[in-house]
PDB file of C-alpha atoms in Angstrom:
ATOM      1  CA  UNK S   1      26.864  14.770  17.369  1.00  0.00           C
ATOM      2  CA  UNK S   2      23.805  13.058  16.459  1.00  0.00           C
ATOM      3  CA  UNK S   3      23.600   9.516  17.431  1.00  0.00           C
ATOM      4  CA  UNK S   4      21.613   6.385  18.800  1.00  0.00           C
ATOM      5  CA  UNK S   5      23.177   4.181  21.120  1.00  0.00           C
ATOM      6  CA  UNK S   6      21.850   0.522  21.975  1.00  0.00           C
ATOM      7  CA  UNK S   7      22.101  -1.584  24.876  1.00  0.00           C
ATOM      8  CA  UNK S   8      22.780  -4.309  25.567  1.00  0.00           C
ATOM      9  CA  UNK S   9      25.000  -5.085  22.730  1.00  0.00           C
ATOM     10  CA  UNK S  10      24.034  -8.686  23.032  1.00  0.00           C
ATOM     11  CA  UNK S  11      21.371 -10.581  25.078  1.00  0.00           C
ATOM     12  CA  UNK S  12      20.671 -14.530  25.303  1.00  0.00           C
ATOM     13  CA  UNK S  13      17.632 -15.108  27.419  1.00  0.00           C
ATOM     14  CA  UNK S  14      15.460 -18.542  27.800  1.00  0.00           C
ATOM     15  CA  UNK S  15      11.876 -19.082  25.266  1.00  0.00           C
ATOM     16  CA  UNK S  16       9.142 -17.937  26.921  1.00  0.00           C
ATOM     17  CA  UNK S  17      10.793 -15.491  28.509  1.00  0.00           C
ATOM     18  CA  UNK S  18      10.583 -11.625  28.545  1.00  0.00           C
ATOM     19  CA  UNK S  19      13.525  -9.167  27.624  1.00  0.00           C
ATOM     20  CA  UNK S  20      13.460  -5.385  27.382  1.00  0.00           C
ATOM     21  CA  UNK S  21      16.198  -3.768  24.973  1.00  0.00           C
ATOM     22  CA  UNK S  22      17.392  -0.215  25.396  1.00  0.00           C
ATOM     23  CA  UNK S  23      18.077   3.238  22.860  1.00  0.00           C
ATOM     24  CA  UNK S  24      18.917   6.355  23.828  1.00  0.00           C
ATOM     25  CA  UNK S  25      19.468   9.178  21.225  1.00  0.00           C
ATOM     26  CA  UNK S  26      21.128  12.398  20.690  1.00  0.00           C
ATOM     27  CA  UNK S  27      19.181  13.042  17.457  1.00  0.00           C
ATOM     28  CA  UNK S  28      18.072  16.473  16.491  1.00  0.00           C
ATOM     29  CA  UNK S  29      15.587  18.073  15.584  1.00  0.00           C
ATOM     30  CA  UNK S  30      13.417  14.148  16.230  1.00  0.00           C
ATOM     31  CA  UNK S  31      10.797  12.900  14.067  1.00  0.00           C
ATOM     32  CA  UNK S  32      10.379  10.062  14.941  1.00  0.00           C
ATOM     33  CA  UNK S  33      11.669   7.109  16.151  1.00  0.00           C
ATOM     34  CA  UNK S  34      11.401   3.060  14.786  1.00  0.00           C
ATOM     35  CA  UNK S  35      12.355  -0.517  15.605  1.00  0.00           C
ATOM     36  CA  UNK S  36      13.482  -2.806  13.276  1.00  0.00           C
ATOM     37  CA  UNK S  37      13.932  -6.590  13.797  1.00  0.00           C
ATOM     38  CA  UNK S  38      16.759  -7.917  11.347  1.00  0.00           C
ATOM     39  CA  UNK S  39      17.485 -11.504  10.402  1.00  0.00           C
ATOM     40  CA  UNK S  40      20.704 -12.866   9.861  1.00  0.00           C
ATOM     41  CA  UNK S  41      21.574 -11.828   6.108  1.00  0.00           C
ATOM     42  CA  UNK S  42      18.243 -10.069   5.463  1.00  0.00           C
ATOM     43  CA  UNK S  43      16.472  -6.570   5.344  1.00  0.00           C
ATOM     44  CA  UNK S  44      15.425  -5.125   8.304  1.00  0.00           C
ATOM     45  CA  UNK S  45      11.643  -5.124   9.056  1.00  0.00           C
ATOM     46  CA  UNK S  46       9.705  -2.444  10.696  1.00  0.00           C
ATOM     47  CA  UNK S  47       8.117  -3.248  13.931  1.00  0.00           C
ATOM     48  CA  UNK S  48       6.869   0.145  15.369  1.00  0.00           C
ATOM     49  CA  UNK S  49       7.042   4.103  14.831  1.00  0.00           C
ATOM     50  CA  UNK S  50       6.687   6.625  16.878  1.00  0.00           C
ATOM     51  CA  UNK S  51       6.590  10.100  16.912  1.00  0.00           C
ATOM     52  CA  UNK S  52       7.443  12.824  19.362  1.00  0.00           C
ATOM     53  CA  UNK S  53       3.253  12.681  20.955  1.00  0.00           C
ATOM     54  CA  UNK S  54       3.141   8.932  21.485  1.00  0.00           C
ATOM     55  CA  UNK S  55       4.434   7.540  24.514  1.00  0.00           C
ATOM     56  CA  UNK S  56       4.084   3.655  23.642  1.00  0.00           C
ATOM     57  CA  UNK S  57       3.172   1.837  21.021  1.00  0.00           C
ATOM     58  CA  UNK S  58       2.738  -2.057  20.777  1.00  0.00           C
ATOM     59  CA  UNK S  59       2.777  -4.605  17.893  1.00  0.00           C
ATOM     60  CA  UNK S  60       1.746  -8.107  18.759  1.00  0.00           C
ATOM     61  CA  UNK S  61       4.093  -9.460  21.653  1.00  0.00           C
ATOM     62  CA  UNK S  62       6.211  -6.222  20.977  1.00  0.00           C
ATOM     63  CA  UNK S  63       5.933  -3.029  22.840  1.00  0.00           C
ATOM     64  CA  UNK S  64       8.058   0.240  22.426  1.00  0.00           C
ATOM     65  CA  UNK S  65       7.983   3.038  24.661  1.00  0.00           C
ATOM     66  CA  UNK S  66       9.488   6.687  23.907  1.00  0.00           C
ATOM     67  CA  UNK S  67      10.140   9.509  26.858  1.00  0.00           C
ATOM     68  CA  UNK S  68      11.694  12.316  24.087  1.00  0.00           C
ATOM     69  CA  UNK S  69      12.057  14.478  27.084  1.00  0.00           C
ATOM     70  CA  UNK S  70      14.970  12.077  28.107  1.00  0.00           C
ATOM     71  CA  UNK S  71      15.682  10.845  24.652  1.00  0.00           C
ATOM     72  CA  UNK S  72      15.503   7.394  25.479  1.00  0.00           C
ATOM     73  CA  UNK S  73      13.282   4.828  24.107  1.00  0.00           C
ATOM     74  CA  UNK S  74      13.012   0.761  24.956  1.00  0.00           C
ATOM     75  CA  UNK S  75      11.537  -2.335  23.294  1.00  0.00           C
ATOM     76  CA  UNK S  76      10.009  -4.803  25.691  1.00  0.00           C
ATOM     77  CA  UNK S  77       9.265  -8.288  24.212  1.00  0.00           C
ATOM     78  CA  UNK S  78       6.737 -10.636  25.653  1.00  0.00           C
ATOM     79  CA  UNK S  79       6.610 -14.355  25.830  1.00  0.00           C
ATOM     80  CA  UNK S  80      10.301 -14.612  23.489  1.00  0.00           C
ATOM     81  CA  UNK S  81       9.969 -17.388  21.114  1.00  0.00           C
ATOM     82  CA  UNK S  82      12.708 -19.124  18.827  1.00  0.00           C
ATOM     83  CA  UNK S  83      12.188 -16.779  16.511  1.00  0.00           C
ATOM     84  CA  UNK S  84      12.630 -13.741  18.338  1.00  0.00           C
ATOM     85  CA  UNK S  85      16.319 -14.686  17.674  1.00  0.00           C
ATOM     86  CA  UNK S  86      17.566 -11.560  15.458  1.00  0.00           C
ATOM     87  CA  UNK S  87      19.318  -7.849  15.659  1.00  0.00           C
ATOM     88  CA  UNK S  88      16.708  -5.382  16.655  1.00  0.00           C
ATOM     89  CA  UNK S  89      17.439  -1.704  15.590  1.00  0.00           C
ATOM     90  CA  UNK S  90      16.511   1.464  16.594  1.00  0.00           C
ATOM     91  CA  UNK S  91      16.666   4.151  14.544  1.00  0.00           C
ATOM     92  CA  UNK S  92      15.708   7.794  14.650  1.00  0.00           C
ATOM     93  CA  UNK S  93      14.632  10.202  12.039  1.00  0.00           C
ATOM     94  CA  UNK S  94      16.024  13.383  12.326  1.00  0.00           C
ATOM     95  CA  UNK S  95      15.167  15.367   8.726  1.00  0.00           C
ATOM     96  CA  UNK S  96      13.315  14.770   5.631  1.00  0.00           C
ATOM     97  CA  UNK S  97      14.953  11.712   4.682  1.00  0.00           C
ATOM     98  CA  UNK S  98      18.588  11.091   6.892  1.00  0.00           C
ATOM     99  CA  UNK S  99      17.840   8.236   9.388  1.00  0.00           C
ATOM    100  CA  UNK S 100      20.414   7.878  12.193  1.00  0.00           C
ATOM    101  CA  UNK S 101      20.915   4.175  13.273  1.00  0.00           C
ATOM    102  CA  UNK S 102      21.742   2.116  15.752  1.00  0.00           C
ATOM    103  CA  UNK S 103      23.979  -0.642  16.104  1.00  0.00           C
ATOM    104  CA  UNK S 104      21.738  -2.786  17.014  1.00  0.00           C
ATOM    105  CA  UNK S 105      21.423  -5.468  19.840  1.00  0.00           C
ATOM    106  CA  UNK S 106      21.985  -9.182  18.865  1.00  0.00           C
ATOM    107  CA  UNK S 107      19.136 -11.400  20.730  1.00  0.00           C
ATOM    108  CA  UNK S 108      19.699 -14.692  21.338  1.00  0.00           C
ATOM    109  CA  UNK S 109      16.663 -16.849  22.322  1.00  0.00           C
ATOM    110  CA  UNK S 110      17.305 -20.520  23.696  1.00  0.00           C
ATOM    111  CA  UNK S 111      14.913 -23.546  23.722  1.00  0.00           C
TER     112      UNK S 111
ATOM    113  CA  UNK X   1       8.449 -10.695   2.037  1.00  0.00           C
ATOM    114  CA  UNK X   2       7.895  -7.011   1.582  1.00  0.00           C
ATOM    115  CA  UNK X   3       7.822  -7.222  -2.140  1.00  0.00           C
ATOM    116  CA  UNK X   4      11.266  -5.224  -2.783  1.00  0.00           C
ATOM    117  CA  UNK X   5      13.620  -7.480  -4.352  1.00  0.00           C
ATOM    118  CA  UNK X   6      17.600  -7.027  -5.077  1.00  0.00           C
ATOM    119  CA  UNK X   7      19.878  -8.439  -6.882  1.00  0.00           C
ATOM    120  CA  UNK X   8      21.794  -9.775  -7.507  1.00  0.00           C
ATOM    121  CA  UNK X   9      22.216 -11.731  -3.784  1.00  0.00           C
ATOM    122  CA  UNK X  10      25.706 -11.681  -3.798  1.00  0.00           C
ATOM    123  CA  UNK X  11      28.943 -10.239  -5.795  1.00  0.00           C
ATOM    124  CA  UNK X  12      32.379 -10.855  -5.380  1.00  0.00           C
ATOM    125  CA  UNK X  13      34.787  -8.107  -7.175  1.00  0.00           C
ATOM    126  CA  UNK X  14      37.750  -6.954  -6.912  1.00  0.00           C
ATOM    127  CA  UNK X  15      39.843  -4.054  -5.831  1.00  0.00           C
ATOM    128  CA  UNK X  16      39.499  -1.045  -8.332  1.00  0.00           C
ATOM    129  CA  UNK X  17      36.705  -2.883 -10.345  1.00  0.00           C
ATOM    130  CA  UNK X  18      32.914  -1.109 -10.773  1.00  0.00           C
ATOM    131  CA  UNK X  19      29.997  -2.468  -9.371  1.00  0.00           C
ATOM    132  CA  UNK X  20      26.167  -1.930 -10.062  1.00  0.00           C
ATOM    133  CA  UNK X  21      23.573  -3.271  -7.669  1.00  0.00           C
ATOM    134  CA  UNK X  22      19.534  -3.408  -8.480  1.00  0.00           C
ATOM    135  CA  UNK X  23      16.798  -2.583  -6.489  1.00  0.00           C
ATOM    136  CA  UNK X  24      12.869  -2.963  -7.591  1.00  0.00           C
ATOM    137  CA  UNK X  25      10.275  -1.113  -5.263  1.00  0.00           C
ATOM    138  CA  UNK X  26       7.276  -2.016  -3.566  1.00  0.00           C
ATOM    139  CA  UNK X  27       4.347  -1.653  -6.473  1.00  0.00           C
ATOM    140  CA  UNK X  28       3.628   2.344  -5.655  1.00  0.00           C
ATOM    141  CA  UNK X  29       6.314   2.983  -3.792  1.00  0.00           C
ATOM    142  CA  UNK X  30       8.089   6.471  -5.427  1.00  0.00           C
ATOM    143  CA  UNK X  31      10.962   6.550  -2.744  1.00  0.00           C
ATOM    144  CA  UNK X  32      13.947   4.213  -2.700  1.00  0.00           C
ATOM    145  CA  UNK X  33      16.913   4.622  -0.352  1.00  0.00           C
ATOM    146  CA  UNK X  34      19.695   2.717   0.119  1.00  0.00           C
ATOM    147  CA  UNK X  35      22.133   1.420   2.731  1.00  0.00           C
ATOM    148  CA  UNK X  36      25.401   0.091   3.157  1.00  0.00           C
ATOM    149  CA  UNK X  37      25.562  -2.348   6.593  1.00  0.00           C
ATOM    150  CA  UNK X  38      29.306  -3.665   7.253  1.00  0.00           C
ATOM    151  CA  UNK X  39      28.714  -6.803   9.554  1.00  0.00           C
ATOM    152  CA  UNK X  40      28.108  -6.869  13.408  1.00  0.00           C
ATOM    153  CA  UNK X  41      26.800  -3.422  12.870  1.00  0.00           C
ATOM    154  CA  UNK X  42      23.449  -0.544  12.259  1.00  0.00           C
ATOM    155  CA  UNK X  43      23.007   0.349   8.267  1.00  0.00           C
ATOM    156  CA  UNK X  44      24.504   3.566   7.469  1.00  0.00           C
ATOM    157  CA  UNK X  45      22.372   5.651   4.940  1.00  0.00           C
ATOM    158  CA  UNK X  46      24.139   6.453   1.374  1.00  0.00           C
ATOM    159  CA  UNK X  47      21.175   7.994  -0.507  1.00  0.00           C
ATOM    160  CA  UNK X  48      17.904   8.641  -1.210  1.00  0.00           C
ATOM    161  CA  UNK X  49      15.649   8.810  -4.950  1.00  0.00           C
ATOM    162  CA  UNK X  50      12.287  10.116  -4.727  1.00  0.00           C
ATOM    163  CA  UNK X  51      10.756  10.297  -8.665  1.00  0.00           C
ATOM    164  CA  UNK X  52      14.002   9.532 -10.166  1.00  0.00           C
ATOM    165  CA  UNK X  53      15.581  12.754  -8.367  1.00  0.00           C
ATOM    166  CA  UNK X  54      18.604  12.403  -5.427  1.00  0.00           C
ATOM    167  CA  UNK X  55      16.598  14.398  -2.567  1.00  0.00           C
ATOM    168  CA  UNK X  56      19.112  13.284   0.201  1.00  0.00           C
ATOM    169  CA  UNK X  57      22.892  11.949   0.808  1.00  0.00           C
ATOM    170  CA  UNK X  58      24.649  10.553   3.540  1.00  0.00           C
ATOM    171  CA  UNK X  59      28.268  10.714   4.059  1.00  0.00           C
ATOM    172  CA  UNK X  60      29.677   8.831   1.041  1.00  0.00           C
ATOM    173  CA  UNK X  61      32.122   9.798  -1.600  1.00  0.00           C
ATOM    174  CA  UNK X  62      30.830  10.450  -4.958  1.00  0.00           C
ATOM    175  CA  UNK X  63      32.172   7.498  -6.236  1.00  0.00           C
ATOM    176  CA  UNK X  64      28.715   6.243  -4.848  1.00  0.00           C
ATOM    177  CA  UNK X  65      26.077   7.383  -6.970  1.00  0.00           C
ATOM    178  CA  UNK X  66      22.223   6.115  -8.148  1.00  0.00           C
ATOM    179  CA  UNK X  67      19.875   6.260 -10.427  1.00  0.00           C
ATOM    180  CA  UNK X  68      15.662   6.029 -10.037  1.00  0.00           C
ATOM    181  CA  UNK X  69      14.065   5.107 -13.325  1.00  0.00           C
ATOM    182  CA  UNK X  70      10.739   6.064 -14.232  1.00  0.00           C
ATOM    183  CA  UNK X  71       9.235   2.792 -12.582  1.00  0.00           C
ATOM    184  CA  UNK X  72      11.000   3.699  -9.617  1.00  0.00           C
ATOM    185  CA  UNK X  73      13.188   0.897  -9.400  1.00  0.00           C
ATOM    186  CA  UNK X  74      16.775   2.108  -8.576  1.00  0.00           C
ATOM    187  CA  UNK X  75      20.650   1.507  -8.995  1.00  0.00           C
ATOM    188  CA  UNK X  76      23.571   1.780  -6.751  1.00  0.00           C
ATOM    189  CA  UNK X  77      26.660   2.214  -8.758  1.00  0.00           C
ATOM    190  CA  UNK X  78      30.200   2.070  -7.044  1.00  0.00           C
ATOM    191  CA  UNK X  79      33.238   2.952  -8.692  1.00  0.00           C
ATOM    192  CA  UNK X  80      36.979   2.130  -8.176  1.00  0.00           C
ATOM    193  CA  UNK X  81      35.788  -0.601  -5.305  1.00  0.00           C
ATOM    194  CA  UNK X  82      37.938  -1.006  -1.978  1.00  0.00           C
ATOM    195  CA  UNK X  83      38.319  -3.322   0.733  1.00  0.00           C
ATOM    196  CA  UNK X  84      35.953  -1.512   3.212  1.00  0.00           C
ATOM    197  CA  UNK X  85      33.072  -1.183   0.189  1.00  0.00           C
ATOM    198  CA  UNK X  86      32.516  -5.225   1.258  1.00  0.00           C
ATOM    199  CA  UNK X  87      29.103  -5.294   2.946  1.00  0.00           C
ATOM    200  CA  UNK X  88      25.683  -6.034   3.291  1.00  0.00           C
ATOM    201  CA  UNK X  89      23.602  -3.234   0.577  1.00  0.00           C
ATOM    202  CA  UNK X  90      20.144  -2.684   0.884  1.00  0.00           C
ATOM    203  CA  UNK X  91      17.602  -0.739  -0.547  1.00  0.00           C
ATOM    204  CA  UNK X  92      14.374   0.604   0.913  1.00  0.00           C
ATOM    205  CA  UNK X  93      11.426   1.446  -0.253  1.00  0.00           C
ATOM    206  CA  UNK X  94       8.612   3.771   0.941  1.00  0.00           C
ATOM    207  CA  UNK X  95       5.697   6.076  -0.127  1.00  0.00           C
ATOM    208  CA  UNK X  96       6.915   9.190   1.717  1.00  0.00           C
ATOM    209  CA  UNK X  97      10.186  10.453   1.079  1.00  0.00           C
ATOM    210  CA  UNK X  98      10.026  12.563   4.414  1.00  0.00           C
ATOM    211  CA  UNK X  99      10.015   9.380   6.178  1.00  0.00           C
ATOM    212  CA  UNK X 100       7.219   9.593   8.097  1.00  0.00           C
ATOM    213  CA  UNK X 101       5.383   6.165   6.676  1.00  0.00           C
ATOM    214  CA  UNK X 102       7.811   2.574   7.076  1.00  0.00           C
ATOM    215  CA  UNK X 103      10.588   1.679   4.889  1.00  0.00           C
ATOM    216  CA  UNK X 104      10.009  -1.957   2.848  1.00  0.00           C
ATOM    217  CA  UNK X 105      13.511  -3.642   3.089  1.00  0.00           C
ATOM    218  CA  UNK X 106      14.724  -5.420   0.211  1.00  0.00           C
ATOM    219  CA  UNK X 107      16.711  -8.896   1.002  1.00  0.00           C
ATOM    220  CA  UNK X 108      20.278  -7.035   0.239  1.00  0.00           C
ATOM    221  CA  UNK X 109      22.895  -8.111  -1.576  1.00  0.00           C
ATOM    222  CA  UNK X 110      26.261  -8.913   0.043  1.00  0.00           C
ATOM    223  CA  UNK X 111      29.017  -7.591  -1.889  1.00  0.00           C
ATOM    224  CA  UNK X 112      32.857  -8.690  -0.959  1.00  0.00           C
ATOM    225  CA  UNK X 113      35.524  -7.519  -2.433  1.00  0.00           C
ATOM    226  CA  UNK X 114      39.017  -8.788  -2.702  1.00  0.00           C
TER     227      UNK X 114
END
């Protein structure tokens, strides 16, 4: 069964911090695989995509590896700031247009 | 702001009742797609458009169905509404339908129903 799974579900750390959130996949055939930060009752927004070649790929104080031989994939953030607080995504592409998603983990940065 | 806008931002309907949610596209964006995302968890993919044609559907019963109009912006229709319909919908736009460039997320609009 194709699916992404996300951990940890939830994650409060302290500003200034750094946190590194977890995805591993069961996706087939793979694309490619994104990030998406999500505020509270708004659209997701993409941080970073990567296909099967790339092994890391960074976006500000965001970085996102991929190993596709072990399907998993992480998103390390740097330096957390208040509003780091949101759901952060991973999702994986698996055909010409079905994206599998994740549940998502719920980060929770405090002053 | 990504430049897709919904609307409207929220509905309240009830049980059995039709619904019809809006959804205009990034300028040159020829791909919409859209999600339903029941709270606490991932969206879960209902369809795609690509020049006003469905090119892609997730697991959701026909009573789901779309429309792309020649300026690309799109509908979600939902028929005979029930309980577990209530949730966040959101539309997506993009310039490749194979999904190989980034999705624009519209705002969503929350839909409950009662």
């Amino acid at each position: 069964k194709n699916q992404v799974e996300q951990s940890p579900q939830s994650l409060i750390i302290l500003e200034g911090k750094n946190c590194t959130l977890q995805c591993n996949y069961t996706v087939s055939p793979f694309s490619n695989l994104r990030w998406y930060k999500q505020d509270t009752g708004r659209g997701p927004v993409s941080l970073t995509i990567m296909t099967f070649s790339e092994n890391t790929k960074s976006n500000g104080r965001y970085t996102a590896t991929l190993d596709a031989d072990t399907k998993q994939s992480s998103l390390h953030i740097t330096a957390s700031q208040l509003s780091d607080s949101a759901s952060y995504i991973c999702v994986v592409k698996q055909s010409n247009y079905q994206l599998i998603w994740g549940a998502g983990t719920k980060l929770i940065i405090k002053p | 702001e990504t430049g897709v806008t919904q609307s409207p931002t929220h509905l309240i309907k009830t049980r059995g009742q039709q619904v019809t949610l809006r959804c205009s596209s990034q300028s040159g964006h020829n791909t919409v797609s859209w999600y339903q995302q029941a709270l606490g968890q991932g969206p879960q993919f209902i369809f795609q458009y690509y020049r006003e044609e469905e090119n892609g559907r997730g697991n959701f019963p026909p009573r789901f169905s779309g429309l792309q109009f020649p300026n690309y912006s799109s509908e979600l229709n939902v028929n005979a509404l029930e309980l577990d319909d209530s949730a966040l919908y959101l539309c997506a736009s993009s310039l490749d339908p194979q999904g190989q460039e980034t999705q624009y997320f519209g705002p969503g609009t929350r839909l409950l129903v009662l």
